[in-house]
Amino acid sequence: MAIGNQRGHQLRRIVRVNEEIKTVIATAFTINLMAMNAIFLAKRAGTAALGFGVLSNELRRFAIDLQKQMALLSEMTYDSVSTVTALLKQARLNQMLKGTLSVCTGVGKRLVEDALRTRLEGALSDRQEQSDAINRRLSQMITDTCQLVELGSVLARSAKIEAAYGGKLSVPLTQVSSDFEQSIGEIQRSLEKLTKHHLEESDA
Amino acid sequence: MKTTQTIFEDGGHKWIAVVRDPKRPAHVIDTNEYLIAHDDEAILCDPGGSEIFPAVFSALSVEFDPSRIRALFSSHQDPDIISSLSMWLEFNPEIKCYLSWLWASFVSHFGGTEKTFVVIPDAGMEIFVGGLRLQAIPAHYLHSSGNLHLYDPKAKILFSGDVGAALLPAGEDSLFVENFDHHIHHAEGFHRRWMGSNKAKREWCERVSRLDIDMLCPQHGAIYRGEDVKRFIDWFANLEVGILKT
């Protein structure tokens, strides 16, 4: 595949990664609101829902941490877009230089050869290293986010168990904890897609 | 590949026209580039779009060492004028780009740094190339709102950007205007539509009438020389411009 096309694919994949990030941020925001409601509900349920209250607090903290983490991921994908765009521009310049070389003779040919050599040795490889470094950091951050969401999933399951001891409010607490579980499930699915797109991008 | 033709030569002082590319894709407008060389330095007028850079560079390098090009003159901001800027900077990162102050921050989207651009005030300015004095002449609103032409008083040549441009049909590819009355039909529609102001046009005609011009070199089409220069200015002065229908 031509380098330009390859970079074009990379840009499209980054767009898909960004779409998943937006979905996760929106869901994390919903979890945050749900957790606030759950905290009030647990207070109303009194001592029977103390455990549920603690878990709701933890889920709220989880949602805030996740939003922050996703904002960082979003920033990193922006860096990735900048680097890929620069690579795309460099590839286009190289392509034009090669086109010029094919029709040049004499002093012009020598100048183009020098320019191509300098470019291939310098700017392009620097940009490629930069792109690789961003990809590595992005991979690490996605792994960290997956672990964070795993923790969220455990909290949601525990909240479901605690809801059973919620006395008179056991039914609404169970409903809320099921909502938590469902939302975190959505986040997990988004993260799976995000990881897949990112891996495709890294391979490219 | 484009070809070059020396249209003026006096010792180390040269005007080289880079013209007519038979392999140019039909969807890309044909352009003329002009190199003004004096001793060991040169300025390239309207270096062209990035798509035609290989053709311009290769044609030019047959005649002249491109690393001696110290500056680019951009009559205005259009892509067919200056989108090759980043390519020229590849060969000489120190190259200067002279253009209207109006467009410096816009053209920088094509490449370059703060140091690349030398902004020309509305009134124009002198530009020196290897000891040769050139004059940037205001041509605002013809067609761009920040538009300049370049006059070489020694060679008596005016580079006139889009003024004088003609969209020549296939087969009519003479470098010079051979039959003014026939040629001007190819220029009429272009000038009526592209040139936006009758007032600006009249002022330009008055301004350039005061110059001693042997050749008027547009960025598209053929070069006017001798009596055809005056004929063109008179024709343009009487043409109603800034209208949609041709």
Coordinates of C-alpha atoms in Angstrom, one line a residue:
Chain A
M1 CA 0.0 0.0 0.0
A2 CA 1.3 3.5 -0.9
I3 CA 2.5 5.4 2.2
G4 CA 0.0 8.2 1.6
N5 CA -2.9 5.6 1.5
Q6 CA -1.5 3.9 4.6
R7 CA -1.5 7.2 6.5
G8 CA -5.0 7.9 5.2
H9 CA -6.1 4.6 6.8
Q10 CA -4.4 5.5 10.0
L11 CA -6.2 8.8 10.1
R12 CA -9.6 7.1 9.6
R13 CA -8.8 4.6 12.4
I14 CA -7.9 7.4 14.7
V15 CA -11.3 9.0 13.9
R16 CA -12.9 5.6 14.9
V17 CA -10.8 5.5 18.1
N18 CA -12.0 9.0 18.9
E19 CA -15.6 8.1 18.4
E20 CA -15.2 5.3 20.9
I21 CA -13.6 7.7 23.4
K22 CA -16.6 10.0 23.0
T23 CA -18.9 7.1 23.7
V24 CA -17.0 6.1 26.8
I25 CA -16.9 9.7 28.1
A26 CA -20.6 10.1 27.6
T27 CA -21.3 6.8 29.4
A28 CA -18.9 7.7 32.3
F29 CA -20.9 11.0 32.7
T30 CA -24.1 9.0 32.9
I31 CA -22.5 6.6 35.5
N32 CA -21.5 9.7 37.5
L33 CA -25.1 11.0 37.6
M34 CA -26.4 7.5 38.4
A35 CA -24.0 7.2 41.2
M36 CA -25.1 10.5 42.7
N37 CA -28.7 9.3 42.6
A38 CA -27.6 6.0 44.1
I39 CA -25.9 7.8 47.0
F40 CA -29.2 9.7 47.9
L41 CA -31.1 6.4 47.5
A42 CA -28.7 4.6 49.9
K43 CA -29.1 7.4 52.4
R44 CA -32.8 7.1 52.3
A45 CA -32.5 3.3 52.8
G46 CA -30.6 4.0 56.0
T47 CA -28.2 1.6 57.7
A48 CA -29.4 -1.4 55.6
A49 CA -27.8 0.2 52.5
L50 CA -24.6 1.5 54.1
G51 CA -22.5 -0.9 51.9
F52 CA -24.4 0.1 48.8
G53 CA -23.7 3.8 49.7
V54 CA -20.0 3.2 50.0
L55 CA -19.9 1.3 46.6
S56 CA -21.9 4.1 45.0
N57 CA -19.3 6.6 46.2
E58 CA -16.6 4.4 44.7
L59 CA -18.5 4.1 41.4
R60 CA -18.8 7.9 41.3
R61 CA -15.1 8.2 41.9
F62 CA -14.5 5.6 39.2
A63 CA -16.6 7.5 36.7
I64 CA -14.7 10.7 37.4
D65 CA -11.3 8.9 37.0
L66 CA -12.5 7.3 33.8
Q67 CA -13.6 10.7 32.4
K68 CA -10.1 12.1 33.2
Q69 CA -8.4 9.1 31.7
M70 CA -10.5 9.3 28.5
A71 CA -9.7 13.0 28.2
L72 CA -6.0 12.1 28.4
L73 CA -6.6 9.5 25.7
S74 CA -8.3 12.0 23.6
E75 CA -5.4 14.4 23.9
M76 CA -3.1 11.6 22.9
T77 CA -5.1 10.8 19.8
Y78 CA -4.9 14.5 18.9
D79 CA -1.1 14.2 19.1
S80 CA -1.4 11.1 17.0
V81 CA -3.4 13.0 14.4
S82 CA -0.8 15.7 14.3
T83 CA 2.0 13.2 13.8
V84 CA 0.2 11.2 11.2
T85 CA -0.7 14.4 9.3
A86 CA 2.9 15.5 9.4
L87 CA 4.0 12.1 8.1
L88 CA 1.3 12.3 5.4
K89 CA 2.7 15.8 4.4
Q90 CA 6.2 14.4 4.4
A91 CA 5.2 11.4 2.3
R92 CA 3.5 13.7 -0.2
L93 CA 6.6 15.9 -0.4
N94 CA 8.8 12.9 -0.9
Q95 CA 6.5 11.6 -3.6
M96 CA 6.7 15.0 -5.4
L97 CA 10.5 15.0 -5.0
K98 CA 10.6 11.5 -6.5
G99 CA 8.4 12.8 -9.4
T100 CA 10.8 15.7 -9.9
L101 CA 13.8 13.4 -9.8
S102 CA 12.3 11.3 -12.6
V103 CA 12.2 14.3 -15.0
C104 CA 15.3 16.1 -13.9
T105 CA 18.8 16.2 -15.4
G106 CA 22.1 17.8 -14.5
V107 CA 22.3 20.1 -11.5
G108 CA 18.6 19.8 -10.8
K109 CA 18.9 16.0 -10.5
R110 CA 21.8 16.3 -8.0
L111 CA 19.8 18.8 -5.9
V112 CA 16.8 16.6 -5.8
E113 CA 18.9 13.5 -4.9
D114 CA 20.5 15.5 -2.0
A115 CA 17.2 16.7 -0.8
L116 CA 15.7 13.2 -0.8
R117 CA 18.7 11.8 1.0
T118 CA 18.5 14.4 3.7
R119 CA 14.8 14.0 4.1
L120 CA 14.9 10.2 4.4
E121 CA 17.7 10.4 6.9
G122 CA 16.3 13.1 9.0
A123 CA 12.8 14.5 9.3
L124 CA 10.9 11.4 8.1
S125 CA 12.6 9.0 10.5
D126 CA 12.2 11.4 13.4
R127 CA 8.5 11.7 12.7
Q128 CA 8.2 7.9 12.5
E129 CA 9.9 7.5 15.9
Q130 CA 7.6 10.2 17.3
S131 CA 4.6 8.3 15.9
D132 CA 5.8 5.0 17.4
A133 CA 6.4 6.6 20.8
I134 CA 2.8 8.0 20.8
N135 CA 1.5 4.6 19.8
R136 CA 3.3 2.9 22.6
R137 CA 2.0 5.5 25.2
L138 CA -1.5 5.1 23.8
S139 CA -1.3 1.3 24.1
Q140 CA -0.2 1.6 27.7
M141 CA -3.0 4.1 28.5
I142 CA -5.6 1.8 26.9
T143 CA -4.3 -1.1 29.0
D144 CA -4.6 1.1 32.2
T145 CA -8.1 2.2 31.2
C146 CA -9.2 -1.4 30.7
Q147 CA -7.9 -2.3 34.2
L148 CA -9.8 0.7 35.6
V149 CA -13.0 -0.4 33.9
E150 CA -12.5 -3.9 35.2
L151 CA -12.4 -2.4 38.7
G152 CA -15.6 -0.5 37.8
S153 CA -17.2 -3.8 36.8
V154 CA -16.3 -5.4 40.1
L155 CA -17.8 -2.4 42.0
A156 CA -21.0 -2.8 40.0
R157 CA -21.2 -6.5 40.8
S158 CA -20.6 -5.8 44.5
A159 CA -23.3 -3.1 44.4
K160 CA -25.7 -5.6 43.1
I161 CA -25.0 -8.0 46.0
E162 CA -25.3 -5.1 48.5
A163 CA -28.6 -4.1 46.9
A164 CA -30.1 -7.4 48.0
Y165 CA -29.6 -6.2 51.6
G166 CA -31.2 -2.8 51.0
G167 CA -34.3 -3.5 53.0
K168 CA -37.4 -1.7 51.8
L169 CA -35.5 -0.1 48.9
S170 CA -33.9 -3.3 47.8
V171 CA -35.8 -3.3 44.4
P172 CA -34.8 0.2 43.3
L173 CA -31.2 -0.4 44.5
T174 CA -31.0 -3.6 42.5
Q175 CA -32.4 -1.7 39.5
V176 CA -29.7 1.0 39.9
S177 CA -26.9 -1.6 40.3
S178 CA -28.1 -3.4 37.1
D179 CA -28.0 -0.1 35.3
F180 CA -24.4 0.4 36.6
E181 CA -23.5 -3.1 35.3
Q182 CA -25.1 -2.4 31.9
S183 CA -23.3 0.9 31.5
I184 CA -20.0 -0.5 32.4
G185 CA -20.6 -3.4 30.0
E186 CA -21.2 -0.7 27.3
I187 CA -17.9 0.9 28.2
Q188 CA -16.1 -2.5 28.0
R189 CA -17.5 -3.1 24.5
S190 CA -16.4 0.4 23.4
L191 CA -12.9 -0.2 24.8
E192 CA -12.7 -3.5 23.0
K193 CA -13.5 -1.7 19.7
L194 CA -11.1 1.1 20.6
T195 CA -8.3 -1.4 21.3
K196 CA -9.1 -3.2 18.0
H197 CA -8.9 0.1 16.0
H198 CA -5.8 1.1 17.9
L199 CA -4.1 -2.2 17.2
E200 CA -4.9 -1.9 13.5
E201 CA -3.4 1.6 13.5
S202 CA -0.2 0.4 15.3
D203 CA 0.2 -2.5 12.8
A204 CA -0.2 0.0 9.9
Chain B
M1 CA 7.9 18.7 -19.2
K2 CA 7.8 22.5 -19.5
T3 CA 10.2 24.4 -21.6
T4 CA 12.2 27.5 -20.9
Q5 CA 12.8 30.4 -23.2
T6 CA 15.0 33.4 -22.4
I7 CA 13.0 36.4 -23.3
F8 CA 15.6 39.0 -22.2
E9 CA 19.3 38.8 -21.8
D10 CA 21.9 41.5 -21.1
G11 CA 25.1 40.1 -19.7
G12 CA 24.3 38.5 -16.3
H13 CA 20.8 39.9 -16.4
K14 CA 18.2 37.5 -17.7
W15 CA 14.4 36.8 -17.9
I16 CA 13.7 33.2 -18.4
A17 CA 10.1 32.1 -19.1
V18 CA 9.1 28.6 -18.0
V19 CA 6.1 27.7 -20.2
R20 CA 3.8 25.2 -21.8
D21 CA 3.8 21.7 -20.5
P22 CA 2.4 19.2 -23.0
K23 CA 2.0 16.5 -20.3
R24 CA 0.1 18.8 -18.0
P25 CA -3.2 17.1 -16.9
A26 CA -6.2 18.9 -18.4
H27 CA -7.7 19.7 -15.0
V28 CA -4.7 21.8 -14.0
I29 CA -4.6 25.3 -15.4
D30 CA -1.6 26.2 -17.5
T31 CA 0.7 28.7 -15.9
N32 CA 3.8 30.7 -16.9
E33 CA 6.6 31.2 -14.4
Y34 CA 9.3 33.8 -14.9
L35 CA 12.8 33.7 -13.5
I36 CA 14.6 37.1 -13.2
A37 CA 18.3 36.4 -12.8
H38 CA 21.0 39.0 -12.1
D39 CA 24.6 37.8 -11.8
D40 CA 24.5 35.1 -9.2
E41 CA 21.0 35.5 -7.8
A42 CA 17.5 35.1 -9.0
I43 CA 13.9 35.7 -8.1
L44 CA 11.1 33.4 -9.4
C45 CA 7.8 35.1 -10.2
D46 CA 4.7 33.1 -9.3
P47 CA 6.5 29.8 -8.9
G48 CA 3.2 27.8 -9.5
G49 CA 1.3 25.1 -7.8
S50 CA 2.7 22.1 -6.1
E51 CA 1.2 19.8 -8.8
I52 CA 3.4 21.4 -11.5
F53 CA 6.5 21.8 -9.3
P54 CA 8.3 18.8 -10.9
A55 CA 7.8 20.3 -14.4
V56 CA 8.9 23.8 -13.4
F57 CA 11.9 22.7 -11.4
S58 CA 13.2 20.3 -14.0
A59 CA 12.7 22.7 -16.9
L60 CA 14.3 25.5 -14.9
S61 CA 17.3 23.5 -13.8
V62 CA 18.3 22.9 -17.4
E63 CA 18.9 26.7 -17.8
F64 CA 19.7 27.8 -14.3
D65 CA 21.0 26.3 -11.0
P66 CA 17.8 26.4 -8.8
S67 CA 19.9 26.7 -5.6
R68 CA 20.7 30.2 -6.7
I69 CA 17.1 31.3 -6.5
R70 CA 17.1 33.5 -3.4
A71 CA 13.5 34.7 -3.5
L72 CA 10.0 34.0 -4.8
F73 CA 7.6 36.7 -5.8
S74 CA 4.0 35.9 -5.3
S75 CA 1.6 38.2 -7.1
H76 CA -1.2 37.0 -4.8
Q77 CA -2.4 34.1 -2.8
D78 CA -3.9 31.6 -5.2
P79 CA -2.8 27.9 -5.2
D80 CA -1.7 28.0 -8.8
I81 CA 0.6 30.9 -7.8
I82 CA 2.3 29.8 -4.7
S83 CA 1.2 26.3 -3.3
S84 CA 4.6 24.9 -4.4
L85 CA 6.2 27.1 -1.6
S86 CA 7.0 24.2 0.6
M87 CA 8.8 22.4 -2.2
W88 CA 11.1 25.4 -2.9
L89 CA 11.8 25.6 0.8
E90 CA 13.1 22.0 0.6
F91 CA 15.9 23.2 -1.6
N92 CA 16.6 26.4 0.2
P93 CA 15.1 26.9 3.6
E94 CA 16.4 30.5 3.6
I95 CA 14.4 31.4 0.5
K96 CA 12.3 34.6 0.9
C97 CA 8.8 35.0 -0.4
Y98 CA 7.7 38.5 -1.3
L99 CA 4.0 39.0 -1.2
S100 CA 1.3 41.5 -0.2
W101 CA 1.1 42.0 3.6
L102 CA -2.5 40.9 3.3
W103 CA -1.7 37.3 2.5
A104 CA 1.4 36.5 4.5
S105 CA -0.5 34.7 7.3
F106 CA -2.7 32.9 4.7
V107 CA 0.1 31.7 2.4
S108 CA 2.0 30.4 5.4
H109 CA -0.6 27.5 5.3
F110 CA 1.4 26.3 2.2
G111 CA 4.6 26.3 4.2
G112 CA 7.4 28.5 5.5
T113 CA 8.2 30.2 8.8
E114 CA 7.9 33.8 10.0
K115 CA 11.3 34.5 8.4
T116 CA 10.2 33.2 5.0
F117 CA 7.8 36.1 4.2
V118 CA 8.8 39.6 3.2
V119 CA 5.6 41.6 3.2
I120 CA 5.0 44.2 0.6
P121 CA 2.9 47.3 1.7
D122 CA -0.1 48.4 -0.4
A123 CA 2.0 51.1 -2.1
G124 CA 4.5 48.5 -3.4
M125 CA 8.2 48.5 -2.7
E126 CA 11.6 48.0 -4.2
I127 CA 13.1 44.5 -4.4
F128 CA 16.8 43.9 -5.0
V129 CA 18.1 40.8 -6.7
G130 CA 21.9 40.6 -7.0
G131 CA 22.1 44.3 -7.3
L132 CA 19.2 44.6 -9.7
R133 CA 16.4 47.0 -8.6
L134 CA 12.9 45.7 -9.2
Q135 CA 9.7 47.5 -8.4
A136 CA 6.6 45.8 -6.9
I137 CA 3.7 47.6 -8.5
P138 CA 0.2 47.7 -6.8
A139 CA -2.5 45.9 -8.7
H140 CA -5.0 45.4 -5.9
Y141 CA -8.4 43.9 -6.8
L142 CA -6.9 42.7 -10.1
H143 CA -8.0 40.1 -9.3
S144 CA -7.0 39.6 -5.7
S145 CA -7.6 42.2 -3.0
G146 CA -3.9 42.1 -2.2
N147 CA -2.3 41.9 -5.6
L148 CA 1.1 43.1 -6.9
H149 CA 3.0 43.1 -10.2
L150 CA 6.8 43.2 -10.6
Y151 CA 8.5 45.7 -12.9
D152 CA 12.1 45.5 -14.1
P153 CA 13.0 49.0 -15.3
K154 CA 16.3 47.9 -16.8
A155 CA 14.8 45.1 -18.9
K156 CA 11.5 47.1 -19.4
I157 CA 9.5 44.1 -18.5
L158 CA 6.4 44.0 -16.4
F159 CA 5.3 40.7 -14.8
S160 CA 1.6 41.3 -14.6
G161 CA 0.2 38.2 -12.8
D162 CA -3.3 37.6 -13.9
V163 CA -3.7 40.9 -15.8
G164 CA -3.2 40.1 -19.5
A165 CA -3.9 36.4 -18.9
A166 CA -5.6 34.4 -21.6
L167 CA -7.0 30.9 -21.6
L168 CA -5.6 29.7 -24.9
P169 CA -7.3 26.8 -26.8
A170 CA -5.3 23.7 -27.7
G171 CA -3.0 24.3 -30.5
E172 CA -2.6 28.0 -29.8
D173 CA 0.5 27.8 -27.7
S174 CA 2.8 30.6 -29.1
L175 CA 4.8 32.2 -26.3
F176 CA 4.2 35.7 -27.7
V177 CA 0.9 37.4 -28.9
E178 CA 1.1 37.2 -32.7
N179 CA -2.3 38.6 -33.6
F180 CA -3.6 40.9 -30.9
D181 CA -7.2 41.1 -32.2
H182 CA -7.5 37.4 -32.4
H183 CA -5.7 36.8 -29.1
I184 CA -7.7 39.2 -27.0
H185 CA -10.9 37.2 -27.5
H186 CA -9.2 34.5 -25.3
A187 CA -8.5 37.1 -22.6
E188 CA -11.9 38.9 -22.6
G189 CA -14.1 36.5 -20.6
F190 CA -11.3 36.0 -18.1
H191 CA -10.8 39.7 -17.4
R192 CA -14.5 40.5 -17.3
R193 CA -15.1 37.8 -14.7
W194 CA -11.9 37.7 -12.6
M195 CA -11.1 41.4 -12.4
G196 CA -13.4 42.8 -9.7
S197 CA -13.1 46.6 -9.9
N198 CA -13.4 49.1 -12.7
K199 CA -11.9 51.8 -10.5
A200 CA -8.9 49.6 -9.6
K201 CA -8.5 48.7 -13.3
R202 CA -8.4 52.4 -14.3
E203 CA -5.9 53.2 -11.6
W204 CA -3.7 50.3 -12.7
C205 CA -3.9 51.3 -16.4
E206 CA -2.9 54.9 -15.5
R207 CA 0.0 53.6 -13.3
V208 CA 1.5 51.2 -15.8
S209 CA 1.0 53.7 -18.7
R210 CA 3.7 55.8 -17.0
L211 CA 6.1 52.9 -17.1
D212 CA 8.4 52.2 -20.0
I213 CA 7.4 48.6 -20.9
D214 CA 8.7 46.5 -23.8
M215 CA 7.0 43.2 -22.6
L216 CA 4.0 42.5 -20.4
C217 CA 4.2 39.0 -19.1
P218 CA 1.1 37.4 -17.6
Q219 CA 0.9 34.3 -15.6
H220 CA -1.4 32.5 -18.1
G221 CA -1.3 32.7 -21.9
A222 CA 1.0 34.7 -24.1
I223 CA 3.4 37.6 -23.6
Y224 CA 2.5 41.0 -25.1
R225 CA 5.4 42.9 -26.6
G226 CA 6.1 46.1 -28.4
E227 CA 2.9 47.9 -29.6
D228 CA 0.7 45.1 -28.2
V229 CA 1.6 46.3 -24.6
K230 CA -0.1 49.7 -25.2
R231 CA -2.9 48.0 -27.2
F232 CA -3.6 45.7 -24.2
I233 CA -3.6 48.6 -21.7
D234 CA -6.0 50.6 -23.8
W235 CA -8.2 47.6 -24.4
F236 CA -8.2 46.8 -20.6
A237 CA -9.0 50.4 -19.7
N238 CA -12.1 50.3 -21.9
L239 CA -13.3 46.9 -20.7
E240 CA -16.1 46.7 -18.2
V241 CA -15.0 44.2 -15.6
G242 CA -16.6 42.7 -12.4
I243 CA -19.6 41.3 -14.2
L244 CA -20.8 37.7 -14.2
K245 CA -21.9 37.3 -17.8
T246 CA -19.2 37.3 -20.5

